[in-house]
Short mmCIF file of C-alpha atoms and ligand atoms in Angstrom, two decimals:
data_model
loop_
_atom_site.label_atom_id
_atom_site.label_comp_id
_atom_site.label_asym_id
_atom_site.label_seq_id
_atom_site.Cartn_x
_atom_site.Cartn_y
_atom_site.Cartn_z
CA UNK A 30 -22.33 -15.41 11.81
CA UNK A 31 -19.83 -13.98 14.34
CA UNK A 32 -16.90 -16.67 13.64
CA UNK A 33 -17.71 -15.71 10.13
CA UNK A 34 -16.96 -12.10 10.65
CA UNK A 35 -13.92 -12.75 12.70
CA UNK A 36 -12.40 -15.22 10.43
CA UNK A 37 -13.28 -12.24 7.58
CA UNK A 38 -11.98 -9.63 10.02
CA UNK A 39 -8.83 -11.65 10.53
CA UNK A 40 -8.28 -12.52 7.58
CA UNK A 41 -8.07 -8.58 6.45
CA UNK A 42 -5.34 -7.52 9.04
CA UNK A 43 -2.47 -8.52 6.88
CA UNK A 44 -3.78 -6.18 3.78
CA UNK A 45 -4.67 -3.69 6.61
CA UNK A 46 -1.20 -3.67 7.87
CA UNK A 47 0.20 -3.86 4.38
CA UNK A 48 -1.47 -0.44 3.18
CA UNK A 49 -0.97 1.38 6.42
CA UNK A 50 2.71 0.35 6.77
CA UNK A 51 4.51 3.64 7.87
CA UNK A 52 6.59 5.09 4.81
CA UNK A 53 10.18 3.83 4.89
CA UNK A 54 11.71 6.17 2.69
CA UNK A 55 12.50 6.59 -0.60
CA UNK A 56 12.98 3.89 -2.88
CA UNK A 57 14.77 2.84 -6.72
CA UNK A 58 13.91 1.13 -9.78
CA UNK A 59 16.77 1.13 -11.85
CA UNK A 60 16.49 -0.26 -15.45
CA UNK A 61 19.27 -0.93 -17.92
CA UNK A 62 18.77 -2.03 -21.38
CA UNK A 63 22.14 -3.19 -22.65
CA UNK A 64 23.62 -1.38 -25.83
CA UNK A 65 20.46 0.51 -26.91
CA UNK A 66 21.55 3.20 -29.26
CA UNK A 67 20.37 6.79 -29.01
CA UNK A 68 19.28 6.93 -32.39
CA UNK A 69 16.87 4.31 -32.23
CA UNK A 70 15.64 5.48 -28.59
CA UNK A 71 15.02 8.94 -30.43
CA UNK A 72 14.71 8.78 -34.11
CA UNK A 73 13.16 5.09 -34.21
CA UNK A 74 13.92 2.30 -36.71
CA UNK A 75 17.30 3.80 -39.48
CA UNK A 76 15.35 3.82 -42.80
CA UNK A 77 18.77 2.24 -44.25
CA UNK A 78 18.91 -0.46 -42.18
CA UNK A 79 15.00 -1.26 -42.63
CA UNK A 80 15.41 -1.20 -46.31
CA UNK A 81 18.64 -3.76 -45.98
CA UNK A 82 17.05 -7.13 -46.06
CA UNK A 83 20.89 -8.24 -44.54
CA UNK A 84 19.48 -6.74 -41.54
CA UNK A 85 15.90 -6.18 -41.56
CA UNK A 86 13.78 -9.63 -42.75
CA UNK A 87 10.82 -8.74 -44.98
CA UNK A 88 8.28 -10.54 -42.53
CA UNK A 89 8.61 -7.66 -40.17
CA UNK A 90 9.28 -4.98 -42.77
CA UNK A 91 5.89 -3.64 -42.34
CA UNK A 92 5.73 -3.34 -38.89
CA UNK A 93 8.85 -1.35 -38.27
CA UNK A 94 7.84 1.15 -41.30
CA UNK A 95 4.92 1.45 -39.67
CA UNK A 96 4.81 1.21 -36.03
CA UNK A 97 8.25 1.93 -35.33
CA UNK A 98 9.40 4.53 -37.63
CA UNK A 99 9.56 6.99 -34.80
CA UNK A 100 11.00 6.60 -30.83
CA UNK A 101 8.02 7.27 -29.32
CA UNK A 102 6.67 4.29 -31.38
CA UNK A 103 9.67 1.97 -30.56
CA UNK A 104 9.18 3.58 -26.90
CA UNK A 105 5.83 4.92 -26.10
CA UNK A 106 5.93 4.86 -22.13
CA UNK A 107 9.52 6.40 -21.75
CA UNK A 108 8.71 9.23 -24.74
CA UNK A 109 5.44 10.08 -22.41
CA UNK A 110 7.48 10.83 -19.31
CA UNK A 111 8.22 14.47 -19.85
CA UNK A 112 4.69 15.26 -19.99
CA UNK A 113 4.35 13.45 -16.50
CA UNK A 114 7.41 15.52 -15.29
CA UNK A 115 10.30 13.39 -16.10
CA UNK A 116 13.09 13.57 -18.13
CA UNK A 117 14.16 11.85 -21.63
CA UNK A 118 17.69 13.04 -22.24
CA UNK A 119 20.64 12.34 -24.83
CA UNK A 120 19.01 13.30 -28.21
CA UNK A 121 21.75 14.27 -30.35
CA UNK A 122 19.88 15.71 -32.86
CA UNK A 123 18.19 18.02 -30.40
CA UNK A 124 21.84 19.26 -28.89
CA UNK A 125 21.71 16.90 -26.02
CA UNK A 126 24.60 15.02 -24.89
CA UNK A 127 25.62 11.79 -22.40
CA UNK A 128 28.32 9.70 -23.00
CA UNK A 129 30.30 6.95 -20.98
CA UNK A 130 33.56 8.09 -19.34
CA UNK A 131 35.42 4.53 -19.39
CA UNK A 132 37.73 4.16 -22.16
CA UNK A 133 36.10 0.54 -23.47
CA UNK A 134 32.69 1.41 -24.55
CA UNK A 135 31.19 -2.25 -23.84
CA UNK A 136 29.31 -3.86 -21.09
CA UNK A 137 31.77 -4.28 -17.92
CA UNK A 138 33.00 -1.26 -18.00
CA UNK A 139 29.86 0.53 -18.07
CA UNK A 140 27.71 -1.23 -15.94
CA UNK A 141 30.70 -0.80 -13.77
CA UNK A 142 31.15 2.94 -14.45
CA UNK A 143 26.92 3.43 -14.02
CA UNK A 144 27.21 1.80 -10.52
CA UNK A 145 30.26 2.64 -8.67
CA UNK A 146 30.14 6.34 -9.79
CA UNK A 147 33.44 6.36 -12.11
CA UNK A 148 35.38 4.57 -15.04
CA UNK A 149 37.58 2.18 -13.87
CA UNK A 150 40.45 1.65 -16.76
CA UNK A 151 41.86 -1.58 -15.40
CA UNK A 152 38.73 -3.19 -16.76
CA UNK A 153 39.18 -3.85 -20.29
CA UNK A 154 37.36 -7.12 -20.52
CA UNK A 155 33.65 -8.87 -20.02
CA UNK A 156 35.32 -11.48 -17.82
CA UNK A 157 33.98 -13.32 -14.98
CA UNK A 158 36.32 -11.40 -12.58
CA UNK A 159 35.05 -10.05 -9.10
CA UNK A 160 34.68 -6.48 -9.33
CA UNK A 161 37.25 -5.00 -6.71
CA UNK A 162 34.69 -1.88 -6.89
CA UNK A 163 31.97 -1.06 -4.37
CA UNK A 164 28.69 -0.41 -6.01
CA UNK A 165 26.17 1.96 -4.46
CA UNK A 166 23.96 -1.34 -4.19
CA UNK A 167 26.44 -2.75 -2.40
CA UNK A 168 27.12 0.40 0.00
CA UNK A 169 23.27 0.54 0.51
CA UNK A 170 23.31 -2.75 1.73
CA UNK A 171 25.25 -2.20 4.22
CA UNK A 172 23.13 1.09 5.26
CA UNK A 173 20.11 1.03 7.64
CA UNK A 174 16.85 0.82 6.47
CA UNK A 175 18.56 -0.52 3.27
CA UNK A 176 20.09 -3.96 4.30
CA UNK A 177 18.62 -6.76 2.79
CA UNK A 178 16.26 -4.84 0.99
CA UNK A 179 18.56 -4.18 -2.31
CA UNK A 180 18.15 -6.69 -5.05
CA UNK A 181 19.12 -7.10 -8.70
CA UNK A 182 17.94 -9.13 -11.58
CA UNK A 183 19.47 -9.82 -14.82
CA UNK A 184 20.04 -11.77 -17.62
CA UNK A 185 24.20 -11.93 -18.32
CA UNK A 186 26.18 -14.37 -16.10
CA UNK A 187 28.78 -11.80 -15.51
CA UNK A 188 26.52 -9.77 -12.87
CA UNK A 189 27.51 -11.56 -9.84
CA UNK A 190 30.89 -10.74 -10.50
CA UNK A 191 30.15 -6.93 -11.36
CA UNK A 192 27.82 -6.75 -8.49
CA UNK A 193 30.69 -8.98 -6.08
CA UNK A 194 27.67 -10.88 -4.59
CA UNK A 195 30.17 -12.75 -2.29
CA UNK A 196 31.34 -9.71 -0.77
CA UNK A 197 28.19 -7.13 -1.66
CA UNK A 198 25.47 -9.69 -0.01
CA UNK A 199 23.15 -8.05 -2.71
CA UNK A 200 21.41 -11.08 -4.36
CA UNK A 201 21.35 -11.27 -8.09
CA UNK A 202 18.64 -13.09 -9.87
CA UNK A 203 17.05 -13.98 -6.27
CA UNK A 204 15.93 -17.88 -6.43
CA UNK A 205 17.52 -18.85 -9.21
CA UNK A 206 21.34 -18.42 -8.23
CA UNK A 207 23.88 -19.33 -11.11
CA UNK A 208 21.33 -20.15 -13.59
CA UNK A 209 20.76 -17.80 -16.31
CA UNK A 210 17.19 -16.97 -16.89
CA UNK A 211 15.37 -15.46 -20.32
CA UNK A 212 14.36 -12.02 -20.13
CA UNK A 213 10.74 -12.88 -19.95
CA UNK A 214 11.53 -14.48 -16.70
CA UNK A 215 14.10 -11.69 -15.49
CA UNK A 216 11.07 -9.52 -16.12
CA UNK A 217 8.86 -12.03 -14.13
CA UNK A 218 11.01 -12.50 -11.22
CA UNK A 219 11.29 -8.41 -10.92
CA UNK A 220 7.42 -8.10 -11.00
CA UNK A 221 7.14 -10.71 -8.09
CA UNK A 222 9.80 -8.86 -6.21
CA UNK A 223 7.99 -5.44 -6.47
CA UNK A 224 4.83 -7.15 -5.70
CA UNK A 225 6.16 -9.49 -2.52
CA UNK A 226 8.98 -7.91 -1.16
CA UNK A 227 7.01 -5.42 1.19
CA UNK A 228 10.46 -3.79 2.58
CA UNK A 229 12.57 -3.87 -0.89
CA UNK A 230 14.34 -0.37 -1.39
CA UNK A 231 16.30 -0.86 -4.39
CA UNK A 232 15.26 -3.11 -7.30
CA UNK A 233 17.68 -3.23 -10.41
CA UNK A 234 16.81 -5.02 -13.64
CA UNK A 235 19.08 -5.36 -16.21
CA UNK A 236 17.74 -6.63 -19.36
CA UNK A 237 20.05 -7.88 -22.48
CA UNK A 238 17.88 -8.81 -25.48
CA UNK A 239 18.48 -5.36 -27.35
CA UNK A 240 22.48 -6.28 -27.09
CA UNK A 241 22.37 -9.80 -28.34
CA UNK A 242 19.69 -9.07 -31.34
CA UNK A 243 22.07 -6.46 -32.18
CA UNK A 244 25.22 -8.67 -32.50
CA UNK A 245 23.35 -10.97 -34.85
CA UNK A 246 22.73 -8.15 -36.79
CA UNK A 247 18.82 -8.78 -36.59
CA UNK A 248 17.32 -4.72 -36.65
CA UNK A 249 13.48 -5.57 -36.17
CA UNK A 250 14.76 -8.02 -33.61
CA UNK A 251 16.14 -4.95 -31.92
CA UNK A 252 13.45 -2.61 -32.56
CA UNK A 253 10.97 -5.51 -30.49
CA UNK A 254 12.91 -6.15 -27.83
CA UNK A 255 13.29 -2.32 -27.20
CA UNK A 256 9.25 -1.98 -27.67
CA UNK A 257 9.00 -5.21 -24.73
CA UNK A 258 11.45 -3.43 -22.76
CA UNK A 259 9.16 -0.18 -22.88
CA UNK A 260 6.38 -2.44 -22.16
CA UNK A 261 7.73 -3.69 -19.12
CA UNK A 262 9.14 -0.75 -17.75
CA UNK A 263 5.79 0.73 -18.17
CA UNK A 264 3.93 -2.22 -16.21
CA UNK A 265 6.85 -2.11 -13.43
CA UNK A 266 5.99 1.80 -13.25
CA UNK A 267 1.82 1.14 -13.09
CA UNK A 268 2.53 -1.73 -10.30
CA UNK A 269 4.46 1.05 -8.39
CA UNK A 270 1.77 3.71 -8.43
CA UNK A 271 -0.68 0.83 -7.63
CA UNK A 272 1.09 0.22 -4.26
CA UNK A 273 1.18 2.71 -1.62
CA UNK A 274 4.63 0.93 0.04
CA UNK A 275 5.89 2.25 -3.57
CA UNK A 276 3.58 5.13 -4.73
CA UNK A 277 5.13 8.81 -4.64
CA UNK A 278 8.29 7.96 -3.17
CA UNK A 279 10.13 6.09 -6.12
CA UNK A 280 12.14 7.04 -8.54
CA UNK A 281 12.35 5.20 -11.78
CA UNK A 282 16.02 5.29 -13.93
CA UNK A 283 16.27 3.73 -17.34
CA UNK A 284 19.56 3.77 -19.01
CA UNK A 285 22.28 2.01 -21.06
CA UNK A 286 25.88 0.67 -20.76
CA UNK A 287 26.75 1.99 -23.61
CA UNK A 288 25.84 2.95 -27.41
CA UNK A 289 26.48 1.10 -30.58
CA UNK A 290 28.78 2.07 -33.79
CA UNK A 291 27.47 5.26 -35.66
CA UNK A 292 28.75 4.58 -39.14
CA UNK A 293 26.81 3.26 -41.95
CA UNK A 294 26.63 0.01 -42.83
CA UNK A 295 26.53 -3.30 -39.86
CA UNK A 296 28.85 -0.88 -37.90
CA UNK A 297 25.49 -0.64 -35.50
CA UNK A 298 25.77 -4.56 -35.16
CA UNK A 299 29.29 -3.41 -32.77
CA UNK A 300 30.59 -1.11 -30.15
CA UNK A 301 33.73 -0.70 -28.33
CA UNK A 302 36.53 2.18 -28.56
CA UNK A 303 39.27 1.96 -31.09
CA UNK A 304 41.57 0.86 -27.65
CA UNK A 305 39.37 -1.44 -26.89
CA UNK A 306 39.30 -2.99 -30.81
CA UNK A 307 42.98 -3.49 -30.48
CA UNK A 308 43.11 -5.31 -27.16
CA UNK A 309 41.01 -7.92 -28.69
CA UNK A 310 40.23 -7.70 -31.97
CA UNK A 311 39.32 -11.33 -32.36
CA UNK A 312 36.28 -10.72 -30.40
CA UNK A 313 34.62 -8.89 -32.92
CA UNK A 314 33.04 -9.43 -36.25
CA UNK A 315 34.16 -6.27 -38.22
CA UNK A 316 37.84 -5.43 -38.70
CA UNK A 317 38.60 -1.66 -37.84
CA UNK A 318 41.41 -0.05 -36.25
CA UNK A 319 39.03 2.69 -35.22
CA UNK A 320 36.39 0.90 -33.40
CA UNK A 321 33.05 1.66 -33.28
CA UNK A 322 32.98 5.76 -32.75
CA UNK A 323 29.52 6.99 -31.56
CA UNK A 324 29.33 3.70 -29.11
CA UNK A 325 30.21 5.68 -26.17
CA UNK A 326 27.01 7.68 -26.62
CA UNK A 327 24.20 7.09 -24.17
CA UNK A 328 20.64 8.37 -22.76
CA UNK A 329 18.58 8.42 -19.73
CA UNK A 330 14.72 8.41 -18.81
CA UNK A 331 13.78 9.02 -15.02
CA UNK A 332 10.83 9.88 -13.44
CA UNK A 333 9.60 10.30 -9.79
CA UNK A 334 9.89 12.67 -6.71
CA UNK A 335 14.01 12.96 -6.68
CA UNK A 336 13.40 14.29 -10.75
CA UNK A 337 13.46 17.97 -11.17
CA UNK A 338 13.35 18.58 -15.07
CA UNK A 339 13.39 22.11 -14.85
CA UNK A 340 17.19 22.92 -15.35
CA UNK A 341 17.28 20.85 -18.54
CA UNK A 342 17.28 24.35 -20.51
CA UNK A 343 20.63 25.31 -19.40
CA UNK A 344 22.04 21.84 -20.51
CA UNK A 345 22.93 22.06 -24.30
CA UNK A 346 26.45 22.83 -23.96
CA UNK A 347 27.44 20.34 -21.39
CA UNK A 348 27.97 16.98 -22.19
CA UNK A 349 26.39 14.65 -19.08
CA UNK A 350 28.04 11.39 -18.19
CA UNK A 351 27.53 7.84 -17.03
CA UNK A 352 29.75 8.52 -14.04
CA UNK A 353 27.16 10.90 -12.46
CA UNK A 354 24.47 8.05 -12.46
CA UNK A 355 25.26 6.33 -9.05
CA UNK A 356 25.05 9.95 -7.46
CA UNK A 357 21.93 10.65 -8.93
CA UNK A 358 20.33 7.19 -7.65
CA UNK A 359 21.37 7.59 -4.04
CA UNK A 360 20.94 11.52 -3.86
CA UNK A 361 16.98 10.11 -5.19
CA UNK A 362 17.04 8.00 -2.34
CA UNK A 363 17.82 10.54 0.27
CA UNK A 364 21.53 9.38 0.81
CA UNK A 365 24.30 11.57 0.60
CA UNK A 366 26.58 10.71 -2.58
CA UNK A 367 29.61 11.99 -0.96
CA UNK A 368 29.45 9.50 1.83
CA UNK A 369 29.71 6.49 -0.56
CA UNK A 370 32.31 8.11 -2.61
CA UNK A 371 33.28 11.78 -2.75
CA UNK A 372 35.34 11.14 -6.23
CA UNK A 373 32.21 10.01 -8.10
CA UNK A 374 30.72 11.94 -10.62
CA UNK A 375 28.05 14.65 -9.19
CA UNK A 376 24.36 14.16 -9.61
CA UNK A 377 22.72 14.44 -13.06
CA UNK A 378 21.27 18.30 -13.01
CA UNK A 379 17.62 17.00 -13.39
CA UNK A 380 18.21 15.01 -10.09
CA UNK A 381 19.36 18.63 -8.20
CA UNK A 382 22.87 18.39 -9.42
CA UNK A 383 24.97 20.59 -11.85
ZN1 ZN B 412 27.84 -5.90 -26.83
#
């Protein structure tokens, strides 16, 4: 009897220790959805693109028209954030504006801007080049309380270079270094990390199916990928709220590296500025020296103790920028963003900045 009791008590010890772990400071979950347009996030499916069999397979038409004909239909979790004290920002139909400040409007320059807080005009390709810039992930990974507790999971093999995992020490894709996991595997690895790494402070998950399917011109699969991503983000947030180590001290930020072309027709399949197009026209399926206007437009969603949506009312005239995300993330973590880089974009208004 006593033995059984003892065994039971001992078995409970690790659980209690986990549950009663002292508050170890603020935490951050950052999720990016590659090349996801604000148009689909806020408006849902574009009727002209759904009507065009070149872009929307007839098998999917009914689902798209019935379920994904609104932004809230495509991304219900993200659209529910405002009601829970969070924000979803970047709806140009409502007078909101958010954009990238890098001159390229594609991925490496965008992720660099998100993670370093400023554009680097010297980054003009997606080539596998080690990033010379220090990301806020790298900076945190050398700070007390964060060292070894910053991780990144992504589906694109350029991320080790953008994060400069060799120099930064920030592990990219955990147990599968060098491998390129599918998006579902990336999602599972990120959820495992949230569940099992008790002291993890920063979890960055970069999802890429949205951009892949858009380049293929498969509109229904883009919407399906957005919907899957929304489910994944909802589950990640639910897990964080169910875990005493994450609950109440975790801020979630969801955003994108760039938008996509806004002209009618096939422009939505592509993205990039006129300058980017001129540098490498062979990289694009559409020949247009104007590039893809509108692909500098982005959006952002956030919730958690770092988010204060009240000042949103006064935002209608300013265009917020991608370069403000790094300082926002650091502020949400209780860190001094100016100690990271005083020249970085200031925190977004709903992270206490102006
Ligand atoms: Zn792309």
